[in-house]
Amino acid sequence: MTKRHRNLIQRIIAPDNMAEALRLTSLGKRLSAGYLEFKEYDALNLGALTLELADGSYRAGTPQEFWIVDPKRRLISALPFRDRVAQQAVMLVVGPILDKAMLPRAFACRPGKGTHAGVTQLQADLRREERGGLVYFLKTDFSRYFASIERPVLWRLIEAKISCRATLRILAAMVPREGTGLPIGSLTSQILANLYCGATLDRYLQQELGERCWYRYMDDLVVLGRSSAHLRQVKEAIERYSAAYLGLRFSKWQIAPASRGINFLGYRIWPTHKLLRRQSVVRARRKLKAYRAAGDIAVGLGQDPDEAYARLSRFVGAWIGHASWADTHNLLVKLGMESAR
């Protein structure tokens, strides 16, 4: 029988938990207007937020919405700073509980997991499976995943793990019970969107269909198999299940021999090596050009180029960290990044 957790609210509003939530939310935000405004009277602001969470009067503020293209066009909802603190405080307690509903081969938004863990696991399994003969892969991607999540279904999953009424009331203020879709850009959306397939489709795939070599990162799914015919049956089964129970539909899917390389989490993966996906390299070239041009323009205008070059340095460091997990020595030399390693 699934354990349901009660009396969580006292852990959420505990001073140590609220202080940790503020610390985590502040990381990388110390020059933002929201942080500076909250920090000016941080003890009073944190106390007021704690009281709202405790007495059930908490209501989320209005998010700032904007579009990004990376690489798809996405609508991002950026919550006010105090709401991000509230979400962090709740998820510090609720997140580990929901994580226990997940299976080991779900890699998004989980401690000890992530993109590199997913890529490493996939390649290790490819090497092992290749010893037994030809390996095929199924790759699927759901259409408008966050926007398609049916909240009543999601809430049934939440209430299967949590029975604390005060905590559920706070979560309802952050994520309405009715309607469809979760906003991209908030902590609750990341964790709950991962739970949506993690407590349903993942279990169907492993426990009902009996698949053991599968890898999911949010809405990206890869399954390994011995034949294209078998993987087509798997594809049709999860497509039916997703449409019937989750309201999800594929935007695209592919079945092919693993010898072609598997595109997953920014890499193209073979048993023997990994390369960066072409689009990742194209975007890196564009950003390098833009950051360098911004610095040159600043110099030409007699302005301080330090901020532009600082942004360039941060991007290069982060991108090299991503690229170093693949076989990219020649690429980094070509891009002039090898010296930055």
mmCIF file of C-alpha atoms in Angstrom:
data_model
loop_
_atom_site.group_PDB
_atom_site.id
_atom_site.type_symbol
_atom_site.label_atom_id
_atom_site.label_comp_id
_atom_site.label_asym_id
_atom_site.label_seq_id
_atom_site.Cartn_x
_atom_site.Cartn_y
_atom_site.Cartn_z
ATOM 1 C CA MET A 1 0.000 0.000 0.000
ATOM 2 C CA THR A 2 1.347 3.437 -0.940
ATOM 3 C CA LYS A 3 2.417 5.497 2.056
ATOM 4 C CA ARG A 4 0.727 8.895 2.288
ATOM 5 C CA HIS A 5 2.599 11.587 4.185
ATOM 6 C CA ARG A 6 0.869 13.719 6.802
ATOM 7 C CA ASN A 7 1.831 16.691 8.980
ATOM 8 C CA LEU A 8 4.309 18.162 6.502
ATOM 9 C CA ILE A 9 3.434 21.811 7.066
ATOM 10 C CA GLN A 10 5.538 22.153 10.218
ATOM 11 C CA ARG A 11 8.579 20.929 8.322
ATOM 12 C CA ILE A 12 7.877 23.386 5.480
ATOM 13 C CA ILE A 13 7.566 26.470 7.711
ATOM 14 C CA ALA A 14 10.412 25.488 10.043
ATOM 15 C CA PRO A 15 12.936 28.377 10.325
ATOM 16 C CA ASP A 16 15.819 26.253 9.035
ATOM 17 C CA ASN A 17 13.806 25.133 5.989
ATOM 18 C CA MET A 18 12.664 28.668 5.148
ATOM 19 C CA ALA A 19 16.215 29.993 5.525
ATOM 20 C CA GLU A 20 17.538 27.262 3.238
ATOM 21 C CA ALA A 21 14.807 28.048 0.706
ATOM 22 C CA LEU A 22 15.889 31.693 0.696
ATOM 23 C CA ARG A 23 19.547 30.708 0.292
ATOM 24 C CA LEU A 24 18.867 28.387 -2.644
ATOM 25 C CA THR A 25 16.553 30.864 -4.364
ATOM 26 C CA SER A 26 19.181 33.601 -4.005
ATOM 27 C CA LEU A 27 21.863 31.659 -5.880
ATOM 28 C CA GLY A 28 22.650 33.534 -9.073
ATOM 29 C CA LYS A 29 20.009 36.186 -8.268
ATOM 30 C CA ARG A 30 21.905 38.540 -5.985
ATOM 31 C CA LEU A 31 21.873 41.385 -8.497
ATOM 32 C CA SER A 32 18.215 40.992 -9.456
ATOM 33 C CA ALA A 33 15.657 43.600 -8.407
ATOM 34 C CA GLY A 34 13.458 40.961 -6.772
ATOM 35 C CA TYR A 35 16.269 39.677 -4.567
ATOM 36 C CA LEU A 36 17.449 43.154 -3.569
ATOM 37 C CA GLU A 37 13.914 44.203 -2.655
ATOM 38 C CA PHE A 38 13.340 41.048 -0.584
ATOM 39 C CA LYS A 39 16.799 41.233 1.016
ATOM 40 C CA GLU A 40 16.320 44.801 2.292
ATOM 41 C CA TYR A 41 13.963 43.503 4.990
ATOM 42 C CA ASP A 42 14.651 39.805 4.632
ATOM 43 C CA ALA A 43 13.721 38.790 8.191
ATOM 44 C CA LEU A 44 10.361 40.570 7.982
ATOM 45 C CA ASN A 45 9.659 39.342 4.450
ATOM 46 C CA LEU A 46 10.560 35.751 5.288
ATOM 47 C CA GLY A 47 8.478 35.925 8.457
ATOM 48 C CA ALA A 48 5.458 37.256 6.563
ATOM 49 C CA LEU A 49 5.799 34.566 3.910
ATOM 50 C CA THR A 50 6.091 31.875 6.586
ATOM 51 C CA LEU A 51 2.906 33.128 8.250
ATOM 52 C CA GLU A 52 1.007 33.057 4.939
ATOM 53 C CA LEU A 53 2.107 29.484 4.302
ATOM 54 C CA ALA A 54 1.162 28.476 7.846
ATOM 55 C CA ASP A 55 -2.325 29.994 7.956
ATOM 56 C CA GLY A 56 -3.319 29.153 4.385
ATOM 57 C CA SER A 57 -3.529 32.738 3.150
ATOM 58 C CA TYR A 58 -0.653 32.360 0.659
ATOM 59 C CA ARG A 59 -1.499 33.342 -2.909
ATOM 60 C CA ALA A 60 0.992 33.321 -5.768
ATOM 61 C CA GLY A 61 1.890 36.601 -7.425
ATOM 62 C CA THR A 62 1.576 37.449 -11.100
ATOM 63 C CA PRO A 63 4.430 35.995 -13.177
ATOM 64 C CA GLN A 64 6.354 37.917 -15.804
ATOM 65 C CA GLU A 65 5.971 36.111 -19.128
ATOM 66 C CA PHE A 66 8.352 36.188 -22.078
ATOM 67 C CA TRP A 67 9.303 34.006 -25.053
ATOM 68 C CA ILE A 68 12.633 32.303 -25.653
ATOM 69 C CA VAL A 69 13.909 30.205 -28.561
ATOM 70 C CA ASP A 70 16.299 27.470 -27.323
ATOM 71 C CA PRO A 71 15.851 25.747 -29.757
ATOM 72 C CA LYS A 72 12.038 25.607 -29.673
ATOM 73 C CA ARG A 73 9.938 28.695 -29.065
ATOM 74 C CA ARG A 74 8.755 28.513 -25.444
ATOM 75 C CA LEU A 75 6.708 30.800 -23.194
ATOM 76 C CA ILE A 76 8.532 31.265 -19.868
ATOM 77 C CA SER A 77 6.721 32.362 -16.704
ATOM 78 C CA ALA A 78 9.062 34.010 -14.182
ATOM 79 C CA LEU A 79 7.482 34.268 -10.735
ATOM 80 C CA PRO A 80 8.223 37.073 -8.262
ATOM 81 C CA PHE A 81 11.160 36.323 -5.968
ATOM 82 C CA ARG A 82 9.035 35.644 -2.863
ATOM 83 C CA ASP A 83 6.993 33.059 -4.768
ATOM 84 C CA ARG A 84 10.170 31.272 -5.820
ATOM 85 C CA VAL A 85 11.182 31.176 -2.143
ATOM 86 C CA ALA A 86 7.771 29.683 -1.276
ATOM 87 C CA GLN A 87 8.094 27.026 -3.981
ATOM 88 C CA GLN A 88 11.593 26.148 -2.837
ATOM 89 C CA ALA A 89 10.435 25.787 0.779
ATOM 90 C CA VAL A 90 7.610 23.432 -0.237
ATOM 91 C CA MET A 91 9.720 21.352 -2.611
ATOM 92 C CA LEU A 92 12.543 20.909 -0.106
ATOM 93 C CA VAL A 93 10.048 18.812 1.859
ATOM 94 C CA VAL A 94 7.677 17.495 -0.825
ATOM 95 C CA GLY A 95 10.251 16.891 -3.579
ATOM 96 C CA PRO A 96 11.994 13.910 -1.915
ATOM 97 C CA ILE A 97 8.601 12.322 -1.197
ATOM 98 C CA LEU A 98 7.511 12.580 -4.832
ATOM 99 C CA ASP A 99 10.922 11.392 -5.987
ATOM 100 C CA LYS A 100 10.280 8.019 -4.327
ATOM 101 C CA ALA A 101 7.511 7.411 -6.874
ATOM 102 C CA MET A 102 10.098 7.563 -9.666
ATOM 103 C CA LEU A 103 12.048 4.714 -11.224
ATOM 104 C CA PRO A 104 15.857 4.835 -11.604
ATOM 105 C CA ARG A 105 15.790 5.447 -15.364
ATOM 106 C CA ALA A 106 14.065 8.832 -15.117
ATOM 107 C CA PHE A 107 16.885 11.397 -15.197
ATOM 108 C CA ALA A 108 15.293 14.878 -15.124
ATOM 109 C CA CYS A 109 15.225 17.118 -12.037
ATOM 110 C CA ARG A 110 16.435 14.490 -9.569
ATOM 111 C CA PRO A 111 19.354 14.409 -7.115
ATOM 112 C CA GLY A 112 22.191 12.308 -8.501
ATOM 113 C CA LYS A 113 20.670 12.166 -11.979
ATOM 114 C CA GLY A 114 20.728 14.725 -14.827
ATOM 115 C CA THR A 115 21.708 14.793 -18.484
ATOM 116 C CA HIS A 116 25.194 13.349 -18.096
ATOM 117 C CA ALA A 117 23.963 10.461 -15.942
ATOM 118 C CA GLY A 118 21.344 9.674 -18.594
ATOM 119 C CA VAL A 119 23.857 9.758 -21.429
ATOM 120 C CA THR A 120 26.342 7.625 -19.480
ATOM 121 C CA GLN A 121 23.707 4.989 -18.657
ATOM 122 C CA LEU A 122 22.479 4.826 -22.245
ATOM 123 C CA GLN A 123 25.983 4.382 -23.654
ATOM 124 C CA ALA A 124 26.898 1.746 -21.060
ATOM 125 C CA ASP A 125 23.781 -0.264 -21.927
ATOM 126 C CA LEU A 126 24.462 0.136 -25.639
ATOM 127 C CA ARG A 127 27.919 -1.386 -25.185
ATOM 128 C CA ARG A 128 26.507 -4.326 -23.256
ATOM 129 C CA GLU A 129 23.547 -4.972 -25.574
ATOM 130 C CA GLU A 130 25.734 -4.715 -28.697
ATOM 131 C CA ARG A 131 27.594 -7.866 -27.621
ATOM 132 C CA GLY A 132 24.413 -9.858 -28.216
ATOM 133 C CA GLY A 133 23.852 -8.628 -31.766
ATOM 134 C CA LEU A 134 22.193 -5.782 -33.627
ATOM 135 C CA VAL A 135 20.502 -3.157 -31.436
ATOM 136 C CA TYR A 136 17.677 -0.818 -32.460
ATOM 137 C CA PHE A 137 16.298 2.221 -30.672
ATOM 138 C CA LEU A 138 12.935 3.938 -30.352
ATOM 139 C CA LYS A 139 13.054 7.702 -29.758
ATOM 140 C CA THR A 140 9.873 9.637 -28.932
ATOM 141 C CA ASP A 141 9.028 13.218 -28.051
ATOM 142 C CA PHE A 142 5.674 14.466 -26.746
ATOM 143 C CA SER A 143 3.965 17.454 -28.341
ATOM 144 C CA ARG A 144 3.741 20.535 -26.074
ATOM 145 C CA TYR A 145 4.422 18.448 -22.990
ATOM 146 C CA PHE A 146 4.065 21.056 -20.226
ATOM 147 C CA ALA A 147 1.044 22.641 -21.892
ATOM 148 C CA SER A 148 -0.689 19.247 -22.290
ATOM 149 C CA ILE A 149 -0.486 18.033 -18.686
ATOM 150 C CA GLU A 150 -3.985 17.387 -17.329
ATOM 151 C CA ARG A 151 -4.036 18.803 -13.813
ATOM 152 C CA PRO A 152 -6.765 16.498 -12.396
ATOM 153 C CA VAL A 153 -4.584 13.516 -13.356
ATOM 154 C CA LEU A 154 -1.550 15.204 -11.817
ATOM 155 C CA TRP A 155 -3.440 15.925 -8.604
ATOM 156 C CA ARG A 156 -4.412 12.282 -8.221
ATOM 157 C CA LEU A 157 -0.710 11.441 -8.314
ATOM 158 C CA ILE A 158 0.086 14.130 -5.738
ATOM 159 C CA GLU A 159 -2.675 13.029 -3.374
ATOM 160 C CA ALA A 160 -1.550 9.417 -3.656
ATOM 161 C CA LYS A 161 1.609 10.495 -1.803
ATOM 162 C CA ILE A 162 0.520 13.465 0.342
ATOM 163 C CA SER A 163 -2.427 13.774 2.722
ATOM 164 C CA CYS A 164 -1.379 16.883 4.698
ATOM 165 C CA ARG A 165 -4.264 19.300 4.053
ATOM 166 C CA ALA A 166 -2.233 22.424 4.745
ATOM 167 C CA THR A 167 0.462 21.338 2.295
ATOM 168 C CA LEU A 168 -2.119 20.436 -0.354
ATOM 169 C CA ARG A 169 -3.704 23.869 0.113
ATOM 170 C CA ILE A 170 -0.366 25.562 -0.574
ATOM 171 C CA LEU A 171 0.242 23.390 -3.624
ATOM 172 C CA ALA A 172 -3.232 24.252 -4.919
ATOM 173 C CA ALA A 173 -2.324 27.949 -4.654
ATOM 174 C CA MET A 174 0.708 27.220 -6.829
ATOM 175 C CA VAL A 175 -0.840 24.660 -9.208
ATOM 176 C CA PRO A 176 -4.630 24.825 -9.725
ATOM 177 C CA ARG A 177 -6.505 21.535 -9.538
ATOM 178 C CA GLU A 178 -8.504 22.049 -12.716
ATOM 179 C CA GLY A 179 -7.522 22.749 -16.284
ATOM 180 C CA THR A 180 -4.590 21.808 -18.450
ATOM 181 C CA GLY A 181 -0.948 22.802 -18.509
ATOM 182 C CA LEU A 182 1.922 23.808 -16.254
ATOM 183 C CA PRO A 183 3.917 27.022 -16.777
ATOM 184 C CA ILE A 184 7.528 26.603 -17.846
ATOM 185 C CA GLY A 185 9.999 28.291 -15.548
ATOM 186 C CA SER A 186 8.994 27.344 -12.003
ATOM 187 C CA LEU A 187 10.404 24.713 -9.657
ATOM 188 C CA THR A 188 7.034 23.090 -8.996
ATOM 189 C CA SER A 189 6.419 22.710 -12.733
ATOM 190 C CA GLN A 190 9.727 20.891 -13.248
ATOM 191 C CA ILE A 191 9.199 18.425 -10.411
ATOM 192 C CA LEU A 192 5.495 17.818 -11.053
ATOM 193 C CA ALA A 193 5.945 17.477 -14.824
ATOM 194 C CA ASN A 194 8.578 14.835 -14.155
ATOM 195 C CA LEU A 195 6.210 13.041 -11.762
ATOM 196 C CA TYR A 196 3.439 13.082 -14.387
ATOM 197 C CA CYS A 197 5.183 10.472 -16.550
ATOM 198 C CA GLY A 198 7.396 9.098 -13.795
ATOM 199 C CA ALA A 199 4.549 7.640 -11.738
ATOM 200 C CA THR A 200 2.558 6.482 -14.771
ATOM 201 C CA LEU A 201 4.192 5.922 -18.149
ATOM 202 C CA ASP A 202 7.548 4.811 -16.716
ATOM 203 C CA ARG A 203 5.855 2.135 -14.625
ATOM 204 C CA TYR A 204 3.706 1.028 -17.551
ATOM 205 C CA LEU A 205 6.795 0.747 -19.739
ATOM 206 C CA GLN A 206 8.820 -1.263 -17.230
ATOM 207 C CA GLN A 207 6.224 -3.224 -15.278
ATOM 208 C CA GLU A 208 3.508 -3.846 -17.876
ATOM 209 C CA LEU A 209 5.513 -3.975 -21.110
ATOM 210 C CA GLY A 210 8.586 -5.499 -19.448
ATOM 211 C CA GLU A 211 11.121 -3.139 -21.029
ATOM 212 C CA ARG A 212 14.394 -2.826 -19.130
ATOM 213 C CA CYS A 213 16.553 -0.605 -21.362
ATOM 214 C CA TRP A 214 14.731 2.711 -21.421
ATOM 215 C CA TYR A 215 15.779 6.273 -20.561
ATOM 216 C CA ARG A 216 13.519 9.284 -19.990
ATOM 217 C CA TYR A 217 14.394 12.921 -19.480
ATOM 218 C CA MET A 218 11.104 14.800 -18.992
ATOM 219 C CA ASP A 219 9.297 14.234 -22.316
ATOM 220 C CA ASP A 220 12.237 12.709 -24.225
ATOM 221 C CA LEU A 221 12.174 8.906 -24.192
ATOM 222 C CA VAL A 222 14.569 6.322 -25.638
ATOM 223 C CA VAL A 223 13.966 2.547 -25.610
ATOM 224 C CA LEU A 224 16.492 -0.062 -26.815
ATOM 225 C CA GLY A 225 15.386 -3.313 -28.450
ATOM 226 C CA ARG A 226 16.490 -6.230 -30.595
ATOM 227 C CA SER A 227 14.183 -5.564 -33.554
ATOM 228 C CA SER A 228 12.356 -2.698 -35.197
ATOM 229 C CA ALA A 229 9.150 -4.767 -35.171
ATOM 230 C CA HIS A 230 9.267 -5.125 -31.390
ATOM 231 C CA LEU A 231 9.966 -1.424 -30.885
ATOM 232 C CA ARG A 232 7.068 -0.527 -33.162
ATOM 233 C CA GLN A 233 4.793 -2.539 -30.862
ATOM 234 C CA VAL A 234 6.262 -0.687 -27.858
ATOM 235 C CA LYS A 235 5.703 2.629 -29.607
ATOM 236 C CA GLU A 236 2.069 1.829 -30.363
ATOM 237 C CA ALA A 237 1.464 0.633 -26.792
ATOM 238 C CA ILE A 238 2.873 3.732 -25.093
ATOM 239 C CA GLU A 239 1.184 5.965 -27.648
ATOM 240 C CA ARG A 240 -2.208 4.423 -26.767
ATOM 241 C CA TYR A 241 -1.510 4.591 -23.036
ATOM 242 C CA SER A 242 -0.329 8.210 -23.142
ATOM 243 C CA ALA A 243 -3.341 9.382 -25.133
ATOM 244 C CA ALA A 244 -5.875 7.469 -23.035
ATOM 245 C CA TYR A 245 -4.590 8.208 -19.527
ATOM 246 C CA LEU A 246 -2.359 11.282 -19.769
ATOM 247 C CA GLY A 247 -3.705 13.332 -22.665
ATOM 248 C CA LEU A 248 -0.285 13.258 -24.365
ATOM 249 C CA ARG A 249 0.521 12.757 -28.037
ATOM 250 C CA PHE A 250 3.792 12.299 -29.879
ATOM 251 C CA SER A 251 5.138 15.217 -31.873
ATOM 252 C CA LYS A 252 7.692 12.905 -33.490
ATOM 253 C CA TRP A 253 9.177 9.455 -33.138
ATOM 254 C CA GLN A 254 11.921 7.377 -34.727
ATOM 255 C CA ILE A 255 12.941 3.718 -34.906
ATOM 256 C CA ALA A 256 16.403 2.987 -36.321
ATOM 257 C CA PRO A 257 19.534 0.864 -35.820
ATOM 258 C CA ALA A 258 21.684 2.135 -32.948
ATOM 259 C CA SER A 259 24.641 2.105 -35.350
ATOM 260 C CA ARG A 260 23.290 5.400 -36.760
ATOM 261 C CA GLY A 261 23.821 7.109 -33.415
ATOM 262 C CA ILE A 262 21.106 8.049 -30.913
ATOM 263 C CA ASN A 263 20.256 11.725 -30.466
ATOM 264 C CA PHE A 264 19.600 12.186 -26.756
ATOM 265 C CA LEU A 265 20.130 15.114 -24.366
ATOM 266 C CA GLY A 266 22.284 17.161 -26.711
ATOM 267 C CA TYR A 267 24.584 14.318 -27.794
ATOM 268 C CA ARG A 268 24.708 11.768 -30.580
ATOM 269 C CA ILE A 269 25.606 8.500 -28.907
ATOM 270 C CA TRP A 270 27.276 5.318 -30.203
ATOM 271 C CA PRO A 271 28.632 2.427 -28.125
ATOM 272 C CA THR A 272 32.195 3.600 -28.768
ATOM 273 C CA HIS A 273 31.942 7.378 -28.648
ATOM 274 C CA LYS A 274 29.722 10.460 -28.294
ATOM 275 C CA LEU A 275 29.510 13.626 -30.373
ATOM 276 C CA LEU A 276 27.693 16.867 -29.811
ATOM 277 C CA ARG A 277 24.539 17.322 -31.832
ATOM 278 C CA ARG A 278 24.989 19.583 -34.828
ATOM 279 C CA GLN A 279 22.443 22.128 -33.567
ATOM 280 C CA SER A 280 24.355 22.475 -30.288
ATOM 281 C CA VAL A 281 27.496 23.396 -32.225
ATOM 282 C CA VAL A 282 25.583 25.826 -34.473
ATOM 283 C CA ARG A 283 24.082 27.613 -31.447
ATOM 284 C CA ALA A 284 27.502 27.770 -29.772
ATOM 285 C CA ARG A 285 29.041 29.401 -32.861
ATOM 286 C CA ARG A 286 26.268 32.000 -32.954
ATOM 287 C CA LYS A 287 26.589 32.866 -29.264
ATOM 288 C CA LEU A 288 30.379 33.104 -29.471
ATOM 289 C CA LYS A 289 30.061 35.477 -32.409
ATOM 290 C CA ALA A 290 27.430 37.593 -30.638
ATOM 291 C CA TYR A 291 29.340 37.882 -27.345
ATOM 292 C CA ARG A 292 32.611 38.738 -29.094
ATOM 293 C CA ALA A 293 30.840 41.312 -31.246
ATOM 294 C CA ALA A 294 29.261 42.902 -28.153
ATOM 295 C CA GLY A 295 32.697 43.289 -26.575
ATOM 296 C CA ASP A 296 34.177 44.768 -29.750
ATOM 297 C CA ILE A 297 31.263 47.210 -30.083
ATOM 298 C CA ALA A 298 31.738 48.347 -26.490
ATOM 299 C CA VAL A 299 35.427 48.989 -27.136
ATOM 300 C CA GLY A 300 34.591 50.886 -30.338
ATOM 301 C CA LEU A 301 32.141 53.112 -28.446
ATOM 302 C CA GLY A 302 34.628 53.797 -25.682
ATOM 303 C CA GLN A 303 32.553 51.804 -23.174
ATOM 304 C CA ASP A 304 33.664 49.224 -20.642
ATOM 305 C CA PRO A 305 33.654 45.816 -22.393
ATOM 306 C CA ASP A 306 34.133 43.851 -19.157
ATOM 307 C CA GLU A 307 30.485 42.803 -18.801
ATOM 308 C CA ALA A 308 30.300 41.540 -22.384
ATOM 309 C CA TYR A 309 33.526 39.610 -21.972
ATOM 310 C CA ALA A 310 32.338 38.268 -18.597
ATOM 311 C CA ARG A 311 29.216 36.896 -20.281
ATOM 312 C CA LEU A 312 31.433 35.354 -22.962
ATOM 313 C CA SER A 313 33.625 33.751 -20.297
ATOM 314 C CA ARG A 314 30.614 32.301 -18.437
ATOM 315 C CA PHE A 315 29.165 30.887 -21.644
ATOM 316 C CA VAL A 316 32.470 29.340 -22.710
ATOM 317 C CA GLY A 317 32.934 27.726 -19.299
ATOM 318 C CA ALA A 318 29.419 26.261 -19.248
ATOM 319 C CA TRP A 319 29.546 25.054 -22.846
ATOM 320 C CA ILE A 320 32.950 23.432 -22.425
ATOM 321 C CA GLY A 321 31.575 21.639 -19.376
ATOM 322 C CA HIS A 322 28.823 20.230 -21.607
ATOM 323 C CA ALA A 323 31.130 19.499 -24.542
ATOM 324 C CA SER A 324 33.766 17.747 -22.419
ATOM 325 C CA TRP A 325 31.403 14.790 -21.971
ATOM 326 C CA ALA A 326 31.764 14.067 -25.695
ATOM 327 C CA ASP A 327 34.701 13.480 -28.029
ATOM 328 C CA THR A 328 35.258 17.133 -28.876
ATOM 329 C CA HIS A 329 39.005 17.880 -28.803
ATOM 330 C CA ASN A 330 39.210 18.815 -32.492
ATOM 331 C CA LEU A 331 35.971 20.814 -32.302
ATOM 332 C CA LEU A 332 37.190 22.881 -29.324
ATOM 333 C CA VAL A 333 40.444 23.621 -31.146
ATOM 334 C CA LYS A 334 38.503 24.735 -34.230
ATOM 335 C CA LEU A 335 36.290 27.008 -32.112
ATOM 336 C CA GLY A 336 39.269 28.465 -30.276
ATOM 337 C CA MET A 337 38.099 27.090 -26.931
ATOM 338 C CA GLU A 338 40.783 24.494 -26.202
ATOM 339 C CA SER A 339 42.841 26.967 -24.159
ATOM 340 C CA ALA A 340 39.816 27.671 -21.942
ATOM 341 C CA ARG A 341 39.670 24.064 -20.663
#
